[in-house]
Amino acid sequence: MPIEQTLILVKPDGAHRKLTGLVIDRLDAAGLEMVAAKMTCVTEKLAREHYAALSDKPFFEGLIKYIRGEFHGIKDHRILALVYRGENAIKAVRAVAGATNPEQAAPGTIRGSFGRITTAQQFENVLHASSDPADAAREVALWFRKDEIIP
Ligand code: UDP
Ligand code: MG
């Protein structure tokens, strides 16, 4: 099985609801190795680049506000960004996370247990996890410099 790297963000609902430790515990339990971590500011530019593929979706502007912490009173738009590495890490993290829509996420997954859909139809689903190798490579490089990642 390939050794992969994948980007995880503890989204503002996760930080606000004190689920940061839970996310890290679940990733540890999946047998993956944390190789980078930082609290960083989600600038407007970074948010739009991160979600560029979704820019034509009706929920895009709400998504940018959400990831920048504007619905959860997050100071300085800060977020915890992580890189995990391991065999099949991308799929393994997606399995721990659960489906994008919290209503469809399996019970026991992070999103299934702790995600919600707001009355504005925003999916608040606790964490971001890269979805495939191309996305993972692009996202890790977008959020981290090479020298911030354990080689
Ligand atoms: N999202 C949403 N409504 C939708 C689809 C997506 O609010 O109908 C949000 C949700 O927070 C999701 C993010 O947009 O996590 C990115 O969407 P994507 O399809 O990439 O899902 P993910 O890769 O995060 O599972
Ligand atoms: Mg995605």
PDB file of C-alpha atoms and ligand atoms in Angstrom:
ATOM      1  CA  MET A   1       0.000   0.000   0.000  1.00  0.00           C
ATOM      2  CA  PRO A   2       1.301   3.472  -0.841  1.00  0.00           C
ATOM      3  CA  ILE A   3       2.633   5.776   1.867  1.00  0.00           C
ATOM      4  CA  GLU A   4       0.640   8.986   1.483  1.00  0.00           C
ATOM      5  CA  GLN A   5       0.413  12.408   3.066  1.00  0.00           C
ATOM      6  CA  THR A   6      -2.911  14.132   3.610  1.00  0.00           C
ATOM      7  CA  LEU A   7      -4.062  17.512   4.895  1.00  0.00           C
ATOM      8  CA  ILE A   8      -6.451  17.807   7.828  1.00  0.00           C
ATOM      9  CA  LEU A   9      -8.010  21.033   9.065  1.00  0.00           C
ATOM     10  CA  VAL A  10      -9.949  21.173  12.324  1.00  0.00           C
ATOM     11  CA  LYS A  11     -12.764  23.363  11.044  1.00  0.00           C
ATOM     12  CA  PRO A  12     -14.147  26.278  13.098  1.00  0.00           C
ATOM     13  CA  ASP A  13     -17.157  24.273  14.400  1.00  0.00           C
ATOM     14  CA  GLY A  14     -14.731  21.601  15.600  1.00  0.00           C
ATOM     15  CA  ALA A  15     -12.536  24.149  17.388  1.00  0.00           C
ATOM     16  CA  HIS A  16     -15.548  25.996  18.821  1.00  0.00           C
ATOM     17  CA  ARG A  17     -17.091  22.773  20.148  1.00  0.00           C
ATOM     18  CA  LYS A  18     -13.792  21.614  21.708  1.00  0.00           C
ATOM     19  CA  LEU A  19     -13.365  18.658  19.369  1.00  0.00           C
ATOM     20  CA  THR A  20      -9.706  19.249  18.480  1.00  0.00           C
ATOM     21  CA  GLY A  21      -8.469  16.574  20.880  1.00  0.00           C
ATOM     22  CA  LEU A  22     -11.034  14.104  19.637  1.00  0.00           C
ATOM     23  CA  VAL A  23      -9.928  14.579  16.018  1.00  0.00           C
ATOM     24  CA  ILE A  24      -6.284  13.991  16.958  1.00  0.00           C
ATOM     25  CA  ASP A  25      -7.212  10.926  19.077  1.00  0.00           C
ATOM     26  CA  ARG A  26      -9.139   9.358  16.191  1.00  0.00           C
ATOM     27  CA  LEU A  27      -6.284   9.965  13.737  1.00  0.00           C
ATOM     28  CA  ASP A  28      -3.819   8.454  16.226  1.00  0.00           C
ATOM     29  CA  ALA A  29      -6.078   5.427  16.623  1.00  0.00           C
ATOM     30  CA  ALA A  30      -6.114   4.972  12.844  1.00  0.00           C
ATOM     31  CA  GLY A  31      -2.364   4.306  13.059  1.00  0.00           C
ATOM     32  CA  LEU A  32      -1.306   7.432  11.205  1.00  0.00           C
ATOM     33  CA  GLU A  33       1.666   9.626  11.968  1.00  0.00           C
ATOM     34  CA  MET A  34       1.387  13.390  12.458  1.00  0.00           C
ATOM     35  CA  VAL A  35       4.208  15.008  10.480  1.00  0.00           C
ATOM     36  CA  ALA A  36       3.190  18.687  10.569  1.00  0.00           C
ATOM     37  CA  ALA A  37       0.982  20.905  12.721  1.00  0.00           C
ATOM     38  CA  LYS A  38       0.372  24.624  13.043  1.00  0.00           C
ATOM     39  CA  MET A  39      -2.205  27.182  14.097  1.00  0.00           C
ATOM     40  CA  THR A  40      -2.459  29.527  11.160  1.00  0.00           C
ATOM     41  CA  CYS A  41      -4.608  32.339   9.813  1.00  0.00           C
ATOM     42  CA  VAL A  42      -7.068  31.472   7.046  1.00  0.00           C
ATOM     43  CA  THR A  43      -6.777  34.566   4.875  1.00  0.00           C
ATOM     44  CA  GLU A  44      -9.483  35.272   2.333  1.00  0.00           C
ATOM     45  CA  LYS A  45      -6.955  34.338  -0.372  1.00  0.00           C
ATOM     46  CA  LEU A  46      -6.017  31.025   1.257  1.00  0.00           C
ATOM     47  CA  ALA A  47      -9.684  30.091   1.778  1.00  0.00           C
ATOM     48  CA  ARG A  48     -10.548  30.810  -1.859  1.00  0.00           C
ATOM     49  CA  GLU A  49      -7.506  28.913  -3.141  1.00  0.00           C
ATOM     50  CA  HIS A  50      -8.180  25.940  -0.891  1.00  0.00           C
ATOM     51  CA  TYR A  51     -11.768  25.626  -2.137  1.00  0.00           C
ATOM     52  CA  ALA A  52     -11.140  26.918  -5.709  1.00  0.00           C
ATOM     53  CA  ALA A  53     -12.733  23.807  -7.277  1.00  0.00           C
ATOM     54  CA  LEU A  54     -16.043  24.682  -5.562  1.00  0.00           C
ATOM     55  CA  SER A  55     -16.146  28.361  -6.576  1.00  0.00           C
ATOM     56  CA  ASP A  56     -19.231  27.910  -8.774  1.00  0.00           C
ATOM     57  CA  LYS A  57     -21.300  26.157  -6.080  1.00  0.00           C
ATOM     58  CA  PRO A  58     -24.196  27.985  -4.440  1.00  0.00           C
ATOM     59  CA  PHE A  59     -22.730  27.311  -0.988  1.00  0.00           C
ATOM     60  CA  PHE A  60     -19.269  28.716  -1.873  1.00  0.00           C
ATOM     61  CA  GLU A  61     -19.515  32.158  -0.225  1.00  0.00           C
ATOM     62  CA  GLY A  62     -20.954  30.581   2.923  1.00  0.00           C
ATOM     63  CA  LEU A  63     -18.161  28.011   2.865  1.00  0.00           C
ATOM     64  CA  ILE A  64     -15.510  30.763   2.746  1.00  0.00           C
ATOM     65  CA  LYS A  65     -17.107  32.478   5.766  1.00  0.00           C
ATOM     66  CA  TYR A  66     -17.364  29.119   7.565  1.00  0.00           C
ATOM     67  CA  ILE A  67     -13.727  28.071   7.032  1.00  0.00           C
ATOM     68  CA  ARG A  68     -12.589  31.565   8.138  1.00  0.00           C
ATOM     69  CA  GLY A  69     -14.431  31.132  11.447  1.00  0.00           C
ATOM     70  CA  GLU A  70     -16.974  33.865  10.868  1.00  0.00           C
ATOM     71  CA  PHE A  71     -19.896  31.741  12.104  1.00  0.00           C
ATOM     72  CA  HIS A  72     -18.107  30.618  15.262  1.00  0.00           C
ATOM     73  CA  GLY A  73     -16.415  33.754  16.579  1.00  0.00           C
ATOM     74  CA  ILE A  74     -12.922  32.409  15.887  1.00  0.00           C
ATOM     75  CA  LYS A  75     -10.232  35.014  16.669  1.00  0.00           C
ATOM     76  CA  ASP A  76      -7.929  36.059  13.794  1.00  0.00           C
ATOM     77  CA  HIS A  77      -9.466  33.420  11.466  1.00  0.00           C
ATOM     78  CA  ARG A  78      -7.139  30.905  13.083  1.00  0.00           C
ATOM     79  CA  ILE A  79      -7.300  27.187  12.346  1.00  0.00           C
ATOM     80  CA  LEU A  80      -5.311  24.072  13.242  1.00  0.00           C
ATOM     81  CA  ALA A  81      -3.770  22.551  10.104  1.00  0.00           C
ATOM     82  CA  LEU A  82      -2.191  19.090  10.218  1.00  0.00           C
ATOM     83  CA  VAL A  83      -0.430  16.721   7.870  1.00  0.00           C
ATOM     84  CA  TYR A  84      -0.673  12.997   8.527  1.00  0.00           C
ATOM     85  CA  ARG A  85       1.365  10.312   6.807  1.00  0.00           C
ATOM     86  CA  GLY A  86       0.850   6.580   6.524  1.00  0.00           C
ATOM     87  CA  GLU A  87      -0.262   3.682   4.370  1.00  0.00           C
ATOM     88  CA  ASN A  88      -3.346   4.748   2.434  1.00  0.00           C
ATOM     89  CA  ALA A  89      -3.516   7.828   4.673  1.00  0.00           C
ATOM     90  CA  ILE A  90      -5.924   9.709   2.383  1.00  0.00           C
ATOM     91  CA  LYS A  91      -8.617   7.013   2.457  1.00  0.00           C
ATOM     92  CA  ALA A  92      -7.922   6.169   6.090  1.00  0.00           C
ATOM     93  CA  VAL A  93      -8.548   9.762   7.196  1.00  0.00           C
ATOM     94  CA  ARG A  94     -11.670  10.050   5.026  1.00  0.00           C
ATOM     95  CA  ALA A  95     -12.973   6.866   6.702  1.00  0.00           C
ATOM     96  CA  VAL A  96     -12.415   8.330  10.173  1.00  0.00           C
ATOM     97  CA  ALA A  97     -14.027  11.603   9.045  1.00  0.00           C
ATOM     98  CA  GLY A  98     -17.151  10.126   7.442  1.00  0.00           C
ATOM     99  CA  ALA A  99     -19.256  11.404   4.541  1.00  0.00           C
ATOM    100  CA  THR A 100     -19.373  15.097   3.640  1.00  0.00           C
ATOM    101  CA  ASN A 101     -23.060  15.396   4.514  1.00  0.00           C
ATOM    102  CA  PRO A 102     -23.339  14.826   8.279  1.00  0.00           C
ATOM    103  CA  GLU A 103     -26.799  13.307   7.800  1.00  0.00           C
ATOM    104  CA  GLN A 104     -25.282  10.636   5.550  1.00  0.00           C
ATOM    105  CA  ALA A 105     -22.107  10.094   7.565  1.00  0.00           C
ATOM    106  CA  ALA A 106     -22.034   6.726   9.317  1.00  0.00           C
ATOM    107  CA  PRO A 107     -22.602   6.691  13.079  1.00  0.00           C
ATOM    108  CA  GLY A 108     -19.252   6.528  14.822  1.00  0.00           C
ATOM    109  CA  THR A 109     -17.438   8.613  12.233  1.00  0.00           C
ATOM    110  CA  ILE A 110     -16.461  12.106  13.399  1.00  0.00           C
ATOM    111  CA  ARG A 111     -18.903  13.785  11.033  1.00  0.00           C
ATOM    112  CA  GLY A 112     -21.639  11.229  11.801  1.00  0.00           C
ATOM    113  CA  SER A 113     -21.315  11.865  15.516  1.00  0.00           C
ATOM    114  CA  PHE A 114     -20.593  15.589  15.622  1.00  0.00           C
ATOM    115  CA  GLY A 115     -21.489  17.202  12.286  1.00  0.00           C
ATOM    116  CA  ARG A 116     -24.658  19.156  11.624  1.00  0.00           C
ATOM    117  CA  ILE A 117     -26.505  20.965   8.850  1.00  0.00           C
ATOM    118  CA  THR A 118     -27.359  24.539   9.755  1.00  0.00           C
ATOM    119  CA  THR A 119     -30.699  26.150   8.936  1.00  0.00           C
ATOM    120  CA  ALA A 120     -28.779  28.028   6.179  1.00  0.00           C
ATOM    121  CA  GLN A 121     -27.955  24.580   4.695  1.00  0.00           C
ATOM    122  CA  GLN A 122     -24.248  24.844   5.484  1.00  0.00           C
ATOM    123  CA  PHE A 123     -22.659  21.487   6.302  1.00  0.00           C
ATOM    124  CA  GLU A 124     -20.667  21.973   9.497  1.00  0.00           C
ATOM    125  CA  ASN A 125     -18.642  18.785   9.526  1.00  0.00           C
ATOM    126  CA  VAL A 126     -15.812  19.308  12.044  1.00  0.00           C
ATOM    127  CA  LEU A 127     -12.810  18.611   9.830  1.00  0.00           C
ATOM    128  CA  HIS A 128     -11.409  18.906   6.349  1.00  0.00           C
ATOM    129  CA  ALA A 129      -9.576  15.904   4.897  1.00  0.00           C
ATOM    130  CA  SER A 130      -7.983  15.735   1.428  1.00  0.00           C
ATOM    131  CA  SER A 131     -10.003  13.566  -0.930  1.00  0.00           C
ATOM    132  CA  ASP A 132      -7.477  12.061  -3.372  1.00  0.00           C
ATOM    133  CA  PRO A 133      -3.711  12.064  -4.089  1.00  0.00           C
ATOM    134  CA  ALA A 134      -3.817  15.083  -6.430  1.00  0.00           C
ATOM    135  CA  ASP A 135      -5.869  17.111  -3.934  1.00  0.00           C
ATOM    136  CA  ALA A 136      -3.653  16.031  -1.046  1.00  0.00           C
ATOM    137  CA  ALA A 137      -0.441  17.096  -2.809  1.00  0.00           C
ATOM    138  CA  ARG A 138      -1.949  20.445  -3.800  1.00  0.00           C
ATOM    139  CA  GLU A 139      -3.389  21.116  -0.337  1.00  0.00           C
ATOM    140  CA  VAL A 140      -0.302  20.097   1.663  1.00  0.00           C
ATOM    141  CA  ALA A 141       1.783  22.456  -0.514  1.00  0.00           C
ATOM    142  CA  LEU A 142      -0.808  25.233  -0.142  1.00  0.00           C
ATOM    143  CA  TRP A 143      -0.857  25.120   3.673  1.00  0.00           C
ATOM    144  CA  PHE A 144       2.729  24.105   4.557  1.00  0.00           C
ATOM    145  CA  ARG A 145       6.227  24.960   3.476  1.00  0.00           C
ATOM    146  CA  LYS A 146       8.450  21.946   2.855  1.00  0.00           C
ATOM    147  CA  ASP A 147      10.582  22.721   5.896  1.00  0.00           C
ATOM    148  CA  GLU A 148       7.529  22.631   8.187  1.00  0.00           C
ATOM    149  CA  ILE A 149       6.950  18.939   7.446  1.00  0.00           C
ATOM    150  CA  ILE A 150       8.955  16.152   9.112  1.00  0.00           C
ATOM    151  CA  PRO A 151      10.844  14.503   6.219  1.00  0.00           C
TER     152      PRO A 151
HETATM  153  N1  UDP B   1     -20.441  21.753   1.673  1.00  0.00           N
HETATM  154  C1  UDP B   1     -21.676  22.303   1.997  1.00  0.00           C
HETATM  155  N2  UDP B   1     -22.774  21.915   1.270  1.00  0.00           N
HETATM  156  C2  UDP B   1     -22.691  21.009   0.265  1.00  0.00           C
HETATM  157  C3  UDP B   1     -21.441  20.464  -0.059  1.00  0.00           C
HETATM  158  C4  UDP B   1     -20.316  20.856   0.666  1.00  0.00           C
HETATM  159  O1  UDP B   1     -21.792  23.104   2.913  1.00  0.00           O
HETATM  160  O2  UDP B   1     -23.724  20.688  -0.344  1.00  0.00           O
HETATM  161  C5  UDP B   1     -19.235  22.198   2.434  1.00  0.00           C
HETATM  162  C6  UDP B   1     -18.852  21.175   3.518  1.00  0.00           C
HETATM  163  O3  UDP B   1     -18.397  21.891   4.656  1.00  0.00           O
HETATM  164  C7  UDP B   1     -17.747  20.393   2.835  1.00  0.00           C
HETATM  165  C8  UDP B   1     -17.044  21.494   2.032  1.00  0.00           C
HETATM  166  O4  UDP B   1     -18.127  22.304   1.552  1.00  0.00           O
HETATM  167  O5  UDP B   1     -16.907  19.756   3.775  1.00  0.00           O
HETATM  168  C9  UDP B   1     -16.206  21.005   0.872  1.00  0.00           C
HETATM  169  O6  UDP B   1     -16.998  20.199   0.022  1.00  0.00           O
HETATM  170  P1  UDP B   1     -16.447  18.830  -0.560  1.00  0.00           P
HETATM  171  O7  UDP B   1     -17.454  18.345  -1.537  1.00  0.00           O
HETATM  172  O8  UDP B   1     -15.044  18.994  -1.011  1.00  0.00           O
HETATM  173  O9  UDP B   1     -16.524  17.858   0.725  1.00  0.00           O
HETATM  174  P2  UDP B   1     -15.358  17.237   1.642  1.00  0.00           P
HETATM  175  O10 UDP B   1     -14.192  16.923   0.747  1.00  0.00           O
HETATM  176  O11 UDP B   1     -15.036  18.236   2.708  1.00  0.00           O
HETATM  177  O12 UDP B   1     -15.969  15.986   2.237  1.00  0.00           O
HETATM  178 MG    MG B   2     -13.209  18.028  -0.709  1.00  0.00          MG
END
